[in-house]
mmCIF file with all atom_site columns, C-alpha atoms in Angstrom:
data_model
loop_
_atom_site.group_PDB
_atom_site.id
_atom_site.type_symbol
_atom_site.label_atom_id
_atom_site.label_alt_id
_atom_site.label_comp_id
_atom_site.label_asym_id
_atom_site.label_entity_id
_atom_site.label_seq_id
_atom_site.pdbx_PDB_ins_code
_atom_site.Cartn_x
_atom_site.Cartn_y
_atom_site.Cartn_z
_atom_site.occupancy
_atom_site.B_iso_or_equiv
_atom_site.pdbx_formal_charge
_atom_site.auth_seq_id
_atom_site.auth_comp_id
_atom_site.auth_asym_id
_atom_site.auth_atom_id
_atom_site.pdbx_PDB_model_num
ATOM 1   C CA . UNK O 1 1   ? 9.512  5.698  -13.890 1.00 84.00 ? 1   UNK O CA 1
ATOM 2   C CA . UNK O 1 2   ? 9.245  8.274  -11.105 1.00 84.00 ? 2   UNK O CA 1
ATOM 3   C CA . UNK O 1 3   ? 9.219  6.649  -7.721  1.00 88.00 ? 3   UNK O CA 1
ATOM 4   C CA . UNK O 1 4   ? 9.677  7.345  -4.058  1.00 91.00 ? 4   UNK O CA 1
ATOM 5   C CA . UNK O 1 5   ? 11.269 4.473  -1.958  1.00 94.00 ? 5   UNK O CA 1
ATOM 6   C CA . UNK O 1 6   ? 11.041 4.735  1.859   1.00 96.00 ? 6   UNK O CA 1
ATOM 7   C CA . UNK O 1 7   ? 13.439 2.789  3.974   1.00 97.00 ? 7   UNK O CA 1
ATOM 8   C CA . UNK O 1 8   ? 14.871 2.666  7.447   1.00 98.00 ? 8   UNK O CA 1
ATOM 9   C CA . UNK O 1 9   ? 11.895 1.484  9.435   1.00 98.00 ? 9   UNK O CA 1
ATOM 10  C CA . UNK O 1 10  ? 11.993 -1.309 12.057  1.00 97.00 ? 10  UNK O CA 1
ATOM 11  C CA . UNK O 1 11  ? 11.220 -2.511 15.500  1.00 98.00 ? 11  UNK O CA 1
ATOM 12  C CA . UNK O 1 12  ? 12.629 -0.234 18.339  1.00 98.00 ? 12  UNK O CA 1
ATOM 13  C CA . UNK O 1 13  ? 11.964 0.136  22.025  1.00 98.00 ? 13  UNK O CA 1
ATOM 14  C CA . UNK O 1 14  ? 10.396 3.208  23.647  1.00 98.00 ? 14  UNK O CA 1
ATOM 15  C CA . UNK O 1 15  ? 12.901 6.052  23.835  1.00 98.00 ? 15  UNK O CA 1
ATOM 16  C CA . UNK O 1 16  ? 14.810 4.769  20.835  1.00 98.00 ? 16  UNK O CA 1
ATOM 17  C CA . UNK O 1 17  ? 15.739 6.368  17.492  1.00 98.00 ? 17  UNK O CA 1
ATOM 18  C CA . UNK O 1 18  ? 15.384 5.528  13.930  1.00 98.00 ? 18  UNK O CA 1
ATOM 19  C CA . UNK O 1 19  ? 16.291 7.480  10.695  1.00 98.00 ? 19  UNK O CA 1
ATOM 20  C CA . UNK O 1 20  ? 13.917 7.072  7.773   1.00 98.00 ? 20  UNK O CA 1
ATOM 21  C CA . UNK O 1 21  ? 15.006 7.727  4.142   1.00 97.00 ? 21  UNK O CA 1
ATOM 22  C CA . UNK O 1 22  ? 12.913 8.887  1.300   1.00 96.00 ? 22  UNK O CA 1
ATOM 23  C CA . UNK O 1 23  ? 14.831 8.174  -2.063  1.00 94.00 ? 23  UNK O CA 1
ATOM 24  C CA . UNK O 1 24  ? 13.451 9.795  -5.279  1.00 90.00 ? 24  UNK O CA 1
ATOM 25  C CA . UNK O 1 25  ? 14.330 8.339  -8.582  1.00 83.00 ? 25  UNK O CA 1
ATOM 26  C CA . UNK O 1 26  ? 13.240 8.467  -12.147 1.00 80.00 ? 26  UNK O CA 1
ATOM 27  C CA . UNK O 1 27  ? 13.185 12.365 -12.638 1.00 80.00 ? 27  UNK O CA 1
ATOM 28  C CA . UNK O 1 28  ? 15.709 15.070 -13.023 1.00 77.00 ? 28  UNK O CA 1
ATOM 29  C CA . UNK O 1 29  ? 13.614 17.385 -10.819 1.00 81.00 ? 29  UNK O CA 1
ATOM 30  C CA . UNK O 1 30  ? 15.383 17.959 -7.397  1.00 83.00 ? 30  UNK O CA 1
ATOM 31  C CA . UNK O 1 31  ? 13.357 17.425 -4.286  1.00 88.00 ? 31  UNK O CA 1
ATOM 32  C CA . UNK O 1 32  ? 12.495 20.880 -2.900  1.00 89.00 ? 32  UNK O CA 1
ATOM 33  C CA . UNK O 1 33  ? 9.188  20.164 -0.998  1.00 92.00 ? 33  UNK O CA 1
ATOM 34  C CA . UNK O 1 34  ? 8.286  16.859 0.600   1.00 94.00 ? 34  UNK O CA 1
ATOM 35  C CA . UNK O 1 35  ? 6.213  15.527 3.421   1.00 96.00 ? 35  UNK O CA 1
ATOM 36  C CA . UNK O 1 36  ? 6.456  12.579 5.826   1.00 98.00 ? 36  UNK O CA 1
ATOM 37  C CA . UNK O 1 37  ? 3.284  11.034 6.579   1.00 98.00 ? 37  UNK O CA 1
ATOM 38  C CA . UNK O 1 38  ? 2.178  7.952  8.772   1.00 98.00 ? 38  UNK O CA 1
ATOM 39  C CA . UNK O 1 39  ? -0.769 5.751  9.008   1.00 98.00 ? 39  UNK O CA 1
ATOM 40  C CA . UNK O 1 40  ? -1.356 3.685  12.122  1.00 96.00 ? 40  UNK O CA 1
ATOM 41  C CA . UNK O 1 41  ? -3.900 0.722  12.025  1.00 92.00 ? 41  UNK O CA 1
ATOM 42  C CA . UNK O 1 42  ? -7.405 1.860  11.980  1.00 94.00 ? 42  UNK O CA 1
ATOM 43  C CA . UNK O 1 43  ? -6.464 5.656  11.762  1.00 96.00 ? 43  UNK O CA 1
ATOM 44  C CA . UNK O 1 44  ? -6.343 7.993  8.885   1.00 97.00 ? 44  UNK O CA 1
ATOM 45  C CA . UNK O 1 45  ? -2.957 8.956  7.407   1.00 97.00 ? 45  UNK O CA 1
ATOM 46  C CA . UNK O 1 46  ? -1.444 12.063 8.866   1.00 97.00 ? 46  UNK O CA 1
ATOM 47  C CA . UNK O 1 47  ? 1.146  14.452 7.777   1.00 97.00 ? 47  UNK O CA 1
ATOM 48  C CA . UNK O 1 48  ? 3.911  14.433 10.552  1.00 98.00 ? 48  UNK O CA 1
ATOM 49  C CA . UNK O 1 49  ? 6.658  16.565 8.968   1.00 98.00 ? 49  UNK O CA 1
ATOM 50  C CA . UNK O 1 50  ? 7.146  18.912 6.046   1.00 96.00 ? 50  UNK O CA 1
ATOM 51  C CA . UNK O 1 51  ? 10.046 20.501 4.267   1.00 96.00 ? 51  UNK O CA 1
ATOM 52  C CA . UNK O 1 52  ? 10.034 23.240 1.521   1.00 95.00 ? 52  UNK O CA 1
ATOM 53  C CA . UNK O 1 53  ? 13.496 24.749 0.883   1.00 91.00 ? 53  UNK O CA 1
ATOM 54  C CA . UNK O 1 54  ? 14.835 25.493 4.373   1.00 91.00 ? 54  UNK O CA 1
ATOM 55  C CA . UNK O 1 55  ? 11.398 25.645 5.821   1.00 96.00 ? 55  UNK O CA 1
ATOM 56  C CA . UNK O 1 56  ? 10.219 22.875 8.028   1.00 97.00 ? 56  UNK O CA 1
ATOM 57  C CA . UNK O 1 57  ? 7.237  22.338 10.103  1.00 97.00 ? 57  UNK O CA 1
ATOM 58  C CA . UNK O 1 58  ? 5.883  19.358 12.324  1.00 98.00 ? 58  UNK O CA 1
ATOM 59  C CA . UNK O 1 59  ? 2.750  17.878 13.724  1.00 98.00 ? 59  UNK O CA 1
ATOM 60  C CA . UNK O 1 60  ? 2.482  18.841 17.517  1.00 98.00 ? 60  UNK O CA 1
ATOM 61  C CA . UNK O 1 61  ? 2.752  15.222 18.394  1.00 97.00 ? 61  UNK O CA 1
ATOM 62  C CA . UNK O 1 62  ? 6.310  14.908 17.065  1.00 98.00 ? 62  UNK O CA 1
ATOM 63  C CA . UNK O 1 63  ? 7.605  18.504 17.576  1.00 98.00 ? 63  UNK O CA 1
ATOM 64  C CA . UNK O 1 64  ? 10.847 18.400 19.289  1.00 97.00 ? 64  UNK O CA 1
ATOM 65  C CA . UNK O 1 65  ? 11.428 14.503 18.661  1.00 98.00 ? 65  UNK O CA 1
ATOM 66  C CA . UNK O 1 66  ? 11.434 14.334 14.888  1.00 98.00 ? 66  UNK O CA 1
ATOM 67  C CA . UNK O 1 67  ? 13.653 16.269 12.502  1.00 98.00 ? 67  UNK O CA 1
ATOM 68  C CA . UNK O 1 68  ? 13.208 16.325 8.636   1.00 98.00 ? 68  UNK O CA 1
ATOM 69  C CA . UNK O 1 69  ? 16.032 17.075 6.328   1.00 96.00 ? 69  UNK O CA 1
ATOM 70  C CA . UNK O 1 70  ? 16.979 17.021 2.669   1.00 93.00 ? 70  UNK O CA 1
ATOM 71  C CA . UNK O 1 71  ? 20.138 15.886 0.866   1.00 92.00 ? 71  UNK O CA 1
ATOM 72  C CA . UNK O 1 72  ? 19.948 17.533 -2.672  1.00 88.00 ? 72  UNK O CA 1
ATOM 73  C CA . UNK O 1 73  ? 23.039 15.626 -3.946  1.00 89.00 ? 73  UNK O CA 1
ATOM 74  C CA . UNK O 1 74  ? 21.335 12.291 -3.225  1.00 91.00 ? 74  UNK O CA 1
ATOM 75  C CA . UNK O 1 75  ? 17.756 13.600 -3.973  1.00 91.00 ? 75  UNK O CA 1
ATOM 76  C CA . UNK O 1 76  ? 16.743 12.106 -0.661  1.00 94.00 ? 76  UNK O CA 1
ATOM 77  C CA . UNK O 1 77  ? 14.793 13.261 2.266   1.00 96.00 ? 77  UNK O CA 1
ATOM 78  C CA . UNK O 1 78  ? 15.233 11.909 5.897   1.00 97.00 ? 78  UNK O CA 1
ATOM 79  C CA . UNK O 1 79  ? 13.230 11.722 8.895   1.00 98.00 ? 79  UNK O CA 1
ATOM 80  C CA . UNK O 1 80  ? 15.297 11.452 12.203  1.00 98.00 ? 80  UNK O CA 1
ATOM 81  C CA . UNK O 1 81  ? 13.017 10.131 14.899  1.00 98.00 ? 81  UNK O CA 1
ATOM 82  C CA . UNK O 1 82  ? 14.218 10.289 18.465  1.00 98.00 ? 82  UNK O CA 1
ATOM 83  C CA . UNK O 1 83  ? 12.392 9.678  21.643  1.00 98.00 ? 83  UNK O CA 1
ATOM 84  C CA . UNK O 1 84  ? 10.094 7.216  20.027  1.00 98.00 ? 84  UNK O CA 1
ATOM 85  C CA . UNK O 1 85  ? 6.763  6.366  21.679  1.00 98.00 ? 85  UNK O CA 1
ATOM 86  C CA . UNK O 1 86  ? 4.463  3.321  21.107  1.00 97.00 ? 86  UNK O CA 1
ATOM 87  C CA . UNK O 1 87  ? 1.945  5.810  19.514  1.00 97.00 ? 87  UNK O CA 1
ATOM 88  C CA . UNK O 1 88  ? 4.453  6.490  16.974  1.00 98.00 ? 88  UNK O CA 1
ATOM 89  C CA . UNK O 1 89  ? 3.933  2.955  15.492  1.00 98.00 ? 89  UNK O CA 1
ATOM 90  C CA . UNK O 1 90  ? 2.682  3.237  11.949  1.00 98.00 ? 90  UNK O CA 1
ATOM 91  C CA . UNK O 1 91  ? 3.565  2.794  8.307   1.00 98.00 ? 91  UNK O CA 1
ATOM 92  C CA . UNK O 1 92  ? 5.417  5.907  7.336   1.00 98.00 ? 92  UNK O CA 1
ATOM 93  C CA . UNK O 1 93  ? 5.305  7.339  3.785   1.00 97.00 ? 93  UNK O CA 1
ATOM 94  C CA . UNK O 1 94  ? 6.762  10.291 1.935   1.00 96.00 ? 94  UNK O CA 1
ATOM 95  C CA . UNK O 1 95  ? 5.067  12.407 -0.755  1.00 95.00 ? 95  UNK O CA 1
ATOM 96  C CA . UNK O 1 96  ? 5.454  15.719 -2.333  1.00 92.00 ? 96  UNK O CA 1
ATOM 97  C CA . UNK O 1 97  ? 4.173  17.668 -5.285  1.00 90.00 ? 97  UNK O CA 1
ATOM 98  C CA . UNK O 1 98  ? 4.757  16.433 -8.877  1.00 86.00 ? 98  UNK O CA 1
ATOM 99  C CA . UNK O 1 99  ? 6.488  14.571 -10.116 1.00 89.00 ? 99  UNK O CA 1
ATOM 100 C CA . UNK O 1 100 ? 6.879  12.954 -6.620  1.00 91.00 ? 100 UNK O CA 1
ATOM 101 C CA . UNK O 1 101 ? 3.100  12.897 -5.908  1.00 91.00 ? 101 UNK O CA 1
ATOM 102 C CA . UNK O 1 102 ? 2.615  9.116  -5.789  1.00 90.00 ? 102 UNK O CA 1
ATOM 103 C CA . UNK O 1 103 ? 2.474  7.038  -2.644  1.00 91.00 ? 103 UNK O CA 1
ATOM 104 C CA . UNK O 1 104 ? 5.361  4.576  -2.214  1.00 88.00 ? 104 UNK O CA 1
ATOM 105 C CA . UNK O 1 105 ? 5.186  1.280  -0.372  1.00 93.00 ? 105 UNK O CA 1
ATOM 106 C CA . UNK O 1 106 ? 6.080  2.872  2.972   1.00 96.00 ? 106 UNK O CA 1
ATOM 107 C CA . UNK O 1 107 ? 8.205  1.695  5.766   1.00 98.00 ? 107 UNK O CA 1
ATOM 108 C CA . UNK O 1 108 ? 6.938  0.158  9.035   1.00 98.00 ? 108 UNK O CA 1
ATOM 109 C CA . UNK O 1 109 ? 7.986  1.526  12.458  1.00 98.00 ? 109 UNK O CA 1
ATOM 110 C CA . UNK O 1 110 ? 7.117  -0.425 15.437  1.00 98.00 ? 110 UNK O CA 1
ATOM 111 C CA . UNK O 1 111 ? 7.716  1.012  18.832  1.00 98.00 ? 111 UNK O CA 1
ATOM 112 C CA . UNK O 1 112 ? 7.456  -1.674 21.569  1.00 97.00 ? 112 UNK O CA 1
ATOM 113 C CA . UNK O 1 113 ? 9.136  -3.160 24.528  1.00 95.00 ? 113 UNK O CA 1
#
């Protein structure tokens, strides 16, 4: 069964850092394109970072603070988050094109003092 498993979330103080992981399994297809999304309480899910090959782009709200990267050998995509702010609090998900086009369970990120 193809699935994406997000991990690495937690509680962090403002200004802190976290690295999220998105591990793909159940398919021989290597991750080439993947997006990190987040959904805060009462808000719509939004795309915060996207990678396709060596091309990356970011939402304005995280530009300069977040970095998306891909480890082909591990078939895993990462989201390095630095300078975290309370408004970054959300459940973070990864999703890409088929066969990785199903939402996982997400990982909770809470930024609070």
